[in-house]
Amino acid sequence: MTKRRKRVVVPGLAALAVVAVLLSAYTGATQQPDTVIKDRGSWGYSAGSSPQGRSPIQPIAFPHPTHVQTLGMNCLYCHFSANKSPDPGMPAVGTCMGCHLVIGPNRPAMNGRPARKSEGIATLQKYWAQKKPVPWVRIHHVPDYVNFAHMPHINAGVTCQTCHGQVQQMNRVYQYASLNMGWCINCHVGNVNPKWKARYDCSVCHY
Amino acid sequence: MSENPTPSGVRRREFLKILGAGGVATAAIGCSSDRVEKLIPYLNHPDETVPMVSNYYASTCRECSAGCGVLLETRDGRTFKLEGNPDHPLNRGALCARGQAAVQGLYNPDRYRGPMMRNASGRLVPTTWDAALKLLAQKLGAVQGSGRAGSALFLNRHESGSFPAFLDEWLAAYGMPAHLSVDPLADNAVIAANRQSYGVSWPWLAFSAARLIVSIGADFLDAWGANVPQQLEFADARARLADAPRFVYVGPRRSLTGCNADQWIACRPGSELAIANALSGRGSLDDAATASDVPVATLQALKAELTGTRPPLVLSGVAAGDAMELALVVNELNKQLGAVGTTVLPDRAITSFDGIATDADVNAAIDAMRAGQVPLLMIRGANPVFTTPRYVAVADALKKVPFKVSFSSYPDETAELCDLVLPDHHAIESWGDAQPMANVISVQQPGMAPVYDTRQTADVLITLAKANPGIASKFAAPNYMRWLIDRYPGGSTAFTLALEKGVGTGAVAASPAPRRPAVTPKAATPIGQTAGDMYLVVYPSAALGDGSGANKPWLQEFPDPVTKICWQSWVEINQQTAVKLGVDTGDILRVETAQGAVEAPAYVFMGIHKDTVAIPFGLGHTAYGRYAAGIGVNPGDVLPAGFDAKSGAFAWTATKATVTKTGAYTPIVTTEGSARQHGRGIAQALTVQELADLAAGREKEKVEAMPGMPNTEYLPGLRSPMAADAQGVVSSDIKHKEQGMYSPDHWSGMAKRRWAMTVDLARCTGCQACVTACYAENNIPTVAAPYQEVHTAFLHGVAGGNILKGREMNWIRLERYWEGGEDGGDFEARFVPMLCQHCGNAPCEPVCPVYATYHSPDGLNVQVYNRCVGTRYCSNNCPYKVRYFNWFGYGEPARPQYAWPERLSWQLNPDVTVRGKGVMEKCSFCVQRIREAEHRAKAEGRAVRPDEFTTSCAQACPSRAITFGDAADNDWTVAKLALDQRGYHVFQEQLNTFPAVVYLKKVNHPAPAASAGA
Amino acid sequence: MQGIVGVFRELDATVDAVHALKKLRAGNIDIYTPAPRHELEHILTHRASIVRLYTLIGGLAGATFGYWIPIWISDYWPLVVGGKPVPSWVPYTIISFELMVLIGSLATVAGLFITARIPRITMTVGYDERFSNANFGVWVECPPDKQADVTETLKQHGATEVRGER
Amino acid sequence: MATVTRPDEDVLRLGPNIPHANIQLPGVAEYEQVTREIQRTLYPTKLWFAGLSFAILCMLIGAATWAWQVYMGLGVAGYSPPVMWGVYIVTFVFWVGIGHAGTLISAILYLFRAGFRTTIYRCAEAMTVFAIMTAGLFPILHLGRPWKFFWLIPYPSWRLIWPQFKSPLVWDVFAILTYLTVSSTFLYIGLLPDFAALRDAEPRPLRKHIYGVLSLGWRNSELEWRHFARAYLFLAAFSTPLVLSVHSTVSFDFAMADTPGWHATLFAPYFVAGAIFSGIGMVFTIIIPIRRWFHLKHYVTLNHLDAAAKLCLFTSLVVGTAYLTEFFIGWIGGNSIEQSYWWNRVFGQWWWAAWVMLTCNCVLPLTLFVQKLRRNTTWLFTLSIFINLGMWFERFVIFDPSLSHEFEPWQWTRYAPTYVDWAILLGSFGWFTMWFMLFIKNFPVVAISEVKEIVPPRLRTPHPVEGIEVTGMHLEFEPETPGERD
């Protein structure tokens, strides 16, 4: 009966092939473990086409935690137009220098903390001296056929952290969300927070 | 670029918003753009700006002499759109096509990047400002030293306001005579006549007060006078429907103005004076009839109507040897008929044209050059080499001038001949003011930092003066802006206030210098006595004006409102004459006069007298950049330099010509398919009589459409089935459509809206300002520049090749249909703007295989560019044919068809995606403006207010024919207009498409006898 | 698995031989023929082929799937096109039909393969190249003790060659 | 030899089922001859290599032109809006139509038990598969963004934005893919026994091995034959409605649109008839040279061609009727837009195309009423070329004049294809011919086992009823009609 067994092989292989093909369509579904968003709602989507988790080196290692947590600055202090414009606004070098003219790179030892030299502030002051803007590297990026506006989101009460993650804790900012369309829709249909429901037909963002 | 976050899969769909030509340019201006991977912040943030939010700077348009008020929409350091200033008394928020195209002059790829100097080998080469100014100062010194300063010459493109005064002050300081203010388009004869009759150069023409308008060759809707205010007045007059004035146009050629007339009386060129005399009773009707080849009866009827109607408005605007005499007769006639004070308002005069030098003066100056009397020539803006007849040989005359300085921003024919070029700022980059009307100052402020290394001429002159110890004291102000503010009535506070509105009150500084001694111009020989078999009419092109518009692709691709031809010159010839000569449209004709000959394709046209041929002026540049050079022919080459002896106005219509068929042929580059409606009811009209019957419900309206069409009772519910259902207008046999967002009860409430538009054909004059506005707002590529052709042995490489294949991208187009006239008699022109109708039952939607187009709950027919795969099925299925396909990579800098070469891309609207190769696009009802308004309302925690915003076309329309809004909300104007009894939908009867665009029928005013009969 | 195979040149001879063998009750008989012949089909009285069941099931499955997919996806993205119902069954009938044909046919082929036990990796015993050309073959699976009689019968009815296989 | 014994009673009652009244293939004596003569055709010749290389050359020209088009954009083709569909869609429908005759002959005529199909159906069927393969290219290469064609296929994706299933184009995708799958399956199943026969008859070891693999271990056992017959029957039963549905679906691309000249309920049957008509034309174009060069005249006999020609004539009449109906309805419908469009199509701007179509499809085929011409292979071949031309023009006339003369007079236009359109059209013929060339020298162009079914088997004793002798073949060869030259 050896022949009979051999015969079985072929359909078996075929079946395996079919399964493999179907699965391969979802191969993109793997994500960086550290940046997986918990609640996907009913919208199965993958971050395969997304640079999620990307965390490039910036010209100045800007410490968000120091500014936000230690000094308690508000996001809108630097990203001043997030609530009144599609664009959140990058702080002008002048804005930084507003403080850092006073707060120099060399901090003397004071109330128990040792003296320290801050590379970042030094670099910043170099840029300011040369009257050059700081060439920050863009992290969060949507394709240009997507018209994303910050203003309505902020005004709807969506927190910065919802999409950008706990930036106040990131020593180097990384792309928190996949920024895929499925991810946007997931929130627009109210899966993340029913209060944030918004219209989700194509012409809201694509025009 | 390793850190580009977009994966290659996304990168391949490269139809990105090309904000700035590459990262460097963007970085230079600052703030973020999507193309650059770097986020470049400002160094110091300007206080009044918010990134990605537009600022509107009130300024003044300098494209023609009128001086309309504009708002410069500026974002992130770039002015990318011009809109009319609603607070401006002259143009009341409207703006013509030429004005809107100013941005393409600002970012023009062929602008001088900096000062140029002629080197030893005689070529213009870039130089530094210091070197250039040093050279000029030295030359000025030399001229002064030689004591010939008195015969130096400064030609300035005419603009009203303080600059002429400033200039004359400066010239006087150097001991030079007052400058010549050049405007080739100005009707010197009428201006002179008006001064004589009314004491003002251009009285306000109150069309809406008139009951009868008779225009003898005055093209007040084309380039005659201040066309935007005139068009506003005329449209308002026509909007009075039954009470609107009847309009009779007398002239050899039916211009756009003529096309808006109820009656066209075709006369021979040169016979206008005789007609005017006959009408005013000075001359006999019979002489007029014989001279003008018009039936006596017609003139008789017109005279009777003229004398019988109060108040009339008679205008004359011929450019012939007897122009001033004619204008005087007409003014006299107006006085007789009591028009002055009612329809002609000298006390509300337009002062924009004050101080224009007559053509004769310019000609005299040129003669002086030829005689070698001019030691130094300075030219700003003017381009005499192009605008004066070729045989005057300005080029040769210039050669006799030892040193020539041009302040032109563009490499035009004149600048190319100069020894030194000190490029001026574009108007959008410079300070200034204008005096469009008495006691009205229209201020001009820059919208952005200079694009190139240019300097405003006034500042250059001040710098020179300061460098000159002798006169430095006369110019204390550090720059022209300060100078303006010092002279400004009310000082800096008033000036600042004026800057906010764009207009202030008062009078600008007047020129101290005495006027030049009047010259006695060479009188033109009466046209009848010139040699040739056909009268030659040369008229300024509607889009290109005096040719200064020819370097702007929008204006080149702007189809002529009457003939619909673009990127080409043409010879208009009458139908019967064409049959006689065996000429067909496209046959190249040779038009020869004593001065020379031009060759251009024939355009067989009903609207021109049978003894006449006409050629538009403005094309045929030999320089002036990639968009202008080598396109078309310049009819100026064949004109004699004859003048109206009284006024010194140049006689454009001065000679006959011999017209012969060369046998060659070239296809006419036109956007016109069939010029007849074939009874399909696309552009519908009513006579006054029918309108009255309709109002009284006496007669069910007569609709021009095919048999078997139902009535138009659906009009109140022009809403789509969904929207109608949302308001319970339609009982719900369509409940099954109430899914999610489409349900009126849906939390988003989107289905409660229905964005819609009405187009009032009674107002529309077919000027096509809306077309250019749409190009500007929606990043529409121009497709027919010579360099955009595919140059192969198989495809023609002529300019306009893509338009020959019907590939123009005008999302909104003006269709011009002829009615009647097959027998060679009078005919009617109907204009209908055709754009995406945003149908409720859109035929284009169900055929798209990928949901790239669908119906949004608020009634938009949405086109999702990034979803489109380019099957083009939607276009096949669109009965209105308003969908446009990207046949080439117009948005891809790497492709030869790139539509926005270096710096033109700075004009792109950041809110609108630039479409890529192989994608379908169409009118979106300016969805970006809708979203912006919604976002603004949300930010302010309110609903969108009625009429809070409008589309680009509606905003620009100088006839106020287009209204946009939410038809489902009766507080919006559009909702009321949509119910007008003149309203109709195109093709609704045949196709049940439920369009969102309602057209209001045009109203015709037949001759009294005819209307009585009707 | 052992038996006798007989090679015939003529059709009627084959038929006679099979009849004789059936009388002999020697064992399972199978016939090889270059082209299907009704005579042979009738002699070996088998049940009708069950391929049609595969066809039926495949077709029904395809039709159902063809309706389900579009309707499900329309409700997933409820976008109105051309004022038509979001899930509209009329156009989806075409999808359904095409999928019925597609899956039905593939199921039929699968049915053929399974019932006819192909594809085979190796030839079974008793097969002879001539059978695909012009000759008929009769395969009798029989124990050694019966082989003599079978061989005799085959020869008797005109087998051009008879050989034992194992 | 052993002594002969009479068969039993039941055998006599049955009697060997031998084709009698209509002997199909007088020129074919016995089973060996079939195998031998078909296998003989599988030896490549110089002429064949020449033809193949020429086909490949044409294909490469087309491919290169397409690459250029993809780089530059569709503008290099002759599209002039609103004529948004041009030569590509015309050619697409043309090739789909070509495919249909194959399925008609192999499936529908199989159900109708039409005898003359047996020898020509293999070629026709192969033609179907390759024609569909060719047609399938065009919807992709006419796309503005061809690299996105897969958005028309409901593949599993995270966005789950799938095709818009109300669009006729999506119906097309399903119809064409189904048609391709089913018809190629049908072809392969039919080939199985032939592969087996070749496996056993082939002397060349490599081919022998390949045919062995392809035959999937087919061994001509009675069991296999029984299931095979049943499965083949059901496949035929499926293909029959399929072939009707596919071209109906293709016709919906146009009938579902509101374009005057497209929007007609007549389209489905009209397109199907046209498709079969054009397909039979193509069958003639293919089979006549093959039967001559492969010396298969006694398989594909003049009787077969005659019968096929009658079918061709019939479909031609159907198509002609459809044309007349269209014109008539366009006129009597009283819809001025339709009327003006029809006038423009037949007597206006596009008269030449319309009359080429009418001449080739309605006038010339009438000659087939004459039997002499039906049996004259030279004339049949010439006519088939005209039919192909005419049917291409039929599609051209239906599509482009309609688009160039629509509702909006302002957008009336002209249309002229450019070298790009023509090069890609040429490329499609190269592509098709390449596959067919490869087919005819590697696969049996005549179905071996099915031919054997209609060739009387060798008998030991004369048939009791028919009195056919043992030696098998006996009637003399049917004389050729003078029309056919060798």
Coordinates of N, CA and C in Angstrom, one line a residue, chain A residues 49-51 54 80-81 83-87 89-95 128 131-139 141-145 147 149 151-152 155-156 188 197-204 206-207, chain B residues 3 5-7 10 13 15-17 32-45 50-53 741 746-748 750 854 856-858 862-866 911 913 927-928 931 934-935 938-939:
Chain A
S49 N 2.7 48.8 7.1 CA 3.1 49.9 6.2 C 3.4 51.1 7.0
S50 N 3.7 51.0 8.3 CA 3.9 52.1 9.1 C 5.3 52.1 9.8
P51 N 5.9 53.3 10.0 CA 7.2 53.3 10.7 C 7.0 53.4 12.2
R54 N 9.4 54.3 15.3 CA 10.6 54.9 14.8 C 11.1 56.0 15.8
F80 N 2.6 75.9 20.0 CA 1.7 76.9 20.4 C 0.4 76.9 19.5
S81 N 0.5 76.4 18.3 CA -0.7 76.5 17.4 C -1.5 75.2 17.3
N83 N -3.9 74.2 18.9 CA -5.3 74.3 19.1 C -5.9 75.4 18.2
K84 N -5.1 76.0 17.4 CA -5.7 77.0 16.5 C -5.3 76.9 15.1
S85 N -4.7 75.8 14.7 CA -4.2 75.6 13.4 C -4.1 74.1 13.0
P86 N -4.2 73.8 11.8 CA -3.9 72.4 11.4 C -2.5 71.9 11.9
D87 N -1.6 72.9 12.0 CA -0.2 72.6 12.2 C 0.1 72.9 13.7
G89 N 2.8 73.5 15.1 CA 3.8 74.6 15.3 C 5.1 74.0 16.0
M90 N 6.2 74.3 15.4 CA 7.5 74.0 16.1 C 8.0 75.2 16.8
P91 N 8.5 75.1 18.0 CA 8.9 76.4 18.6 C 10.1 77.0 17.9
A92 N 10.0 78.3 17.7 CA 11.1 79.0 17.1 C 12.3 79.0 18.0
V93 N 13.5 79.1 17.4 CA 14.7 79.0 18.2 C 14.7 80.2 19.3
G94 N 14.1 81.3 18.9 CA 13.9 82.4 19.8 C 13.2 82.0 21.1
T95 N 12.1 81.1 20.8 CA 11.3 80.7 22.0 C 12.2 79.9 23.0
W128 N 21.8 79.3 17.8 CA 21.4 80.7 18.0 C 22.4 81.7 17.6
K131 N 22.6 82.1 14.1 CA 21.3 82.5 13.6 C 20.8 81.4 12.6
K132 N 21.0 80.1 13.0 CA 20.5 79.0 12.2 C 19.3 78.4 12.9
P133 N 18.3 78.0 12.2 CA 17.2 77.2 12.8 C 17.7 75.8 13.1
V134 N 17.1 75.1 14.1 CA 17.4 73.8 14.5 C 16.8 72.8 13.5
P135 N 17.5 72.0 12.8 CA 16.9 71.1 11.8 C 16.4 69.8 12.5
W136 N 15.2 70.0 13.2 CA 14.6 68.8 13.8 C 14.3 67.8 12.8
V137 N 14.4 66.5 13.2 CA 14.0 65.4 12.3 C 12.5 65.1 12.5
R138 N 11.8 65.0 11.4 CA 10.4 64.8 11.5 C 10.1 63.3 11.9
I139 N 9.2 63.1 12.8 CA 8.9 61.8 13.3 C 7.5 61.4 12.8
H141 N 4.4 61.6 10.6 CA 4.3 62.0 9.2 C 3.1 61.2 8.6
V142 N 2.2 61.9 8.0 CA 1.1 61.3 7.2 C 1.3 61.7 5.8
P143 N 1.0 60.8 4.9 CA 1.1 61.1 3.4 C 0.4 62.4 3.1
D144 N 0.8 63.0 2.0 CA 0.3 64.4 1.7 C -1.1 64.4 1.2
Y145 N -1.6 63.2 0.9 CA -3.0 63.2 0.4 C -4.0 63.1 1.6
N147 N -5.3 65.1 4.8 CA -5.3 66.5 5.3 C -5.7 66.3 6.8
A149 N -5.7 67.8 10.5 CA -5.7 69.1 11.2 C -5.6 68.8 12.7
M151 N -6.1 71.2 15.1 CA -7.1 72.0 15.7 C -8.4 71.3 16.1
P152 N -9.1 70.7 15.2 CA -10.4 70.1 15.6 C -10.2 69.0 16.6
N155 N -9.5 70.6 20.0 CA -10.8 71.3 20.5 C -11.8 70.2 20.9
A156 N -11.7 69.0 20.3 CA -12.7 68.0 20.7 C -12.2 67.3 22.0
H188 N -12.3 57.4 15.2 CA -13.4 58.2 14.6 C -14.8 57.6 14.8
K197 N -16.2 60.5 19.0 CA -16.7 60.0 17.7 C -16.7 61.2 16.7
A198 N -16.3 60.9 15.5 CA -16.3 62.0 14.4 C -16.7 61.3 13.1
R199 N -17.0 62.2 12.1 CA -17.4 61.6 10.8 C -16.2 60.9 10.2
Y200 N -16.6 59.8 9.5 CA -15.5 59.0 9.0 C -15.6 58.7 7.5
D201 N -16.3 59.5 6.8 CA -16.3 59.3 5.3 C -15.0 59.8 4.7
C202 N -14.7 59.4 3.5 CA -13.3 59.7 3.0 C -13.0 61.1 2.9
S203 N -14.1 61.9 2.6 CA -13.8 63.3 2.2 C -13.5 64.1 3.5
V204 N -13.5 63.5 4.7 CA -13.1 64.3 5.9 C -11.6 64.6 5.8
H206 N -9.4 63.2 2.9 CA -8.8 63.0 1.6 C -9.5 64.0 0.6
Y207 N -8.8 65.1 0.3 CA -9.2 66.0 -0.8 C -8.1 66.8 -1.3
Chain B
E3 N 16.3 58.9 6.2 CA 15.3 59.0 7.3 C 13.9 59.3 6.8
P5 N 10.4 58.8 6.4 CA 9.6 57.8 7.1 C 8.6 57.1 6.2
T6 N 8.3 57.6 5.0 CA 7.3 57.0 4.2 C 7.9 55.8 3.5
P7 N 7.4 54.6 3.7 CA 7.9 53.4 3.0 C 7.8 53.5 1.5
V10 N 4.4 53.7 -0.2 CA 3.6 54.9 -0.2 C 4.3 55.9 -1.1
R13 N 3.2 56.3 -4.9 CA 2.1 57.2 -5.3 C 2.6 58.7 -5.0
F15 N 1.8 61.6 -5.9 CA 1.1 62.8 -6.1 C 1.0 63.6 -4.8
L16 N 2.1 64.1 -4.4 CA 2.2 64.8 -3.1 C 1.9 66.2 -3.3
K17 N 1.5 66.9 -2.3 CA 1.5 68.3 -2.3 C 2.9 68.8 -2.4
S32 N 6.9 74.1 8.6 CA 7.0 72.7 8.2 C 6.3 72.5 6.8
S33 N 6.8 71.5 6.1 CA 6.0 71.1 4.9 C 6.2 69.6 4.8
D34 N 5.3 69.0 4.1 CA 5.3 67.5 4.2 C 6.4 66.9 3.3
R35 N 6.9 67.6 2.4 CA 7.9 67.0 1.5 C 9.2 66.9 2.2
V36 N 9.6 67.8 3.0 CA 10.9 67.7 3.6 C 10.9 66.8 4.9
E37 N 11.9 66.1 5.1 CA 11.9 65.2 6.2 C 12.3 66.0 7.5
K38 N 12.9 67.2 7.3 CA 13.3 68.0 8.4 C 12.1 69.0 8.8
L39 N 12.0 69.3 10.0 CA 11.1 70.3 10.5 C 11.9 71.5 10.8
I40 N 11.7 72.5 10.0 CA 12.6 73.7 10.2 C 11.8 74.8 10.8
P41 N 12.1 75.1 12.1 CA 11.3 76.1 12.8 C 11.8 77.5 12.3
Y42 N 11.0 78.5 12.7 CA 11.4 79.9 12.6 C 12.6 80.1 13.5
L43 N 13.3 81.2 13.1 CA 14.4 81.6 14.1 C 13.7 82.4 15.2
N44 N 13.0 83.5 14.7 CA 12.1 84.2 15.6 C 10.7 84.2 15.0
H45 N 9.7 83.9 15.8 CA 8.4 83.7 15.2 C 7.8 85.0 15.0
V50 N 0.3 82.4 12.3 CA 0.1 81.1 12.8 C 0.4 80.1 11.7
P51 N 1.3 79.1 11.9 CA 1.6 78.2 10.8 C 0.3 77.6 10.3
M52 N 0.3 77.4 8.9 CA -0.8 76.8 8.2 C -2.1 77.5 8.4
V53 N -2.1 78.8 8.9 CA -3.3 79.6 8.9 C -3.0 80.8 8.0
M741 N -24.1 57.2 8.4 CA -24.0 58.6 8.2 C -25.1 59.2 7.4
H746 N -28.4 60.4 12.2 CA -27.1 60.0 12.6 C -26.4 61.1 13.5
W747 N -25.7 60.7 14.5 CA -25.1 61.7 15.4 C -24.3 62.8 14.7
S748 N -23.7 62.4 13.5 CA -22.9 63.4 12.8 C -23.7 64.5 12.2
M750 N -24.5 64.9 9.3 CA -24.0 65.4 8.0 C -25.1 65.4 7.0
Y854 N -17.6 58.8 -4.5 CA -18.8 58.3 -3.8 C -19.5 59.6 -3.4
S856 N -20.9 61.9 -0.6 CA -20.7 62.1 0.9 C -22.1 62.5 1.4
P857 N -22.3 62.3 2.7 CA -23.6 62.5 3.3 C -24.0 64.0 3.1
D858 N -23.1 64.9 3.1 CA -23.5 66.3 3.0 C -23.6 66.7 1.5
V862 N -17.7 63.1 -4.0 CA -16.3 63.2 -3.6 C -15.4 62.4 -4.6
Q863 N -14.2 63.0 -4.8 CA -13.2 62.3 -5.6 C -12.0 62.0 -4.7
V864 N -11.7 60.8 -4.4 CA -10.6 60.5 -3.5 C -9.4 60.1 -4.4
Y865 N -8.5 61.1 -4.5 CA -7.4 60.9 -5.4 C -6.5 59.7 -5.1
N866 N -6.2 59.5 -3.8 CA -5.3 58.5 -3.5 C -5.9 57.1 -3.7
D911 N -3.7 73.6 1.0 CA -4.8 72.8 1.5 C -5.3 71.7 0.5
T913 N -4.5 68.7 -2.4 CA -3.5 67.8 -2.9 C -3.2 68.1 -4.4
V927 N -13.9 71.7 -1.4 CA -14.2 71.0 -0.1 C -13.2 71.5 1.0
Q928 N -12.0 71.9 0.5 CA -11.0 72.4 1.6 C -11.6 73.6 2.3
R931 N -14.2 72.3 4.8 CA -13.6 71.8 6.0 C -13.1 72.9 6.9
E934 N -15.7 74.5 8.7 CA -16.2 73.6 9.8 C -15.3 73.6 11.0
H935 N -14.0 73.5 10.7 CA -13.0 73.5 11.8 C -13.0 74.8 12.5
K938 N -16.0 74.8 14.7 CA -15.9 73.9 15.9 C -15.0 74.6 16.9
A939 N -13.9 75.2 16.4 CA -13.0 75.8 17.4 C -13.7 76.9 18.1

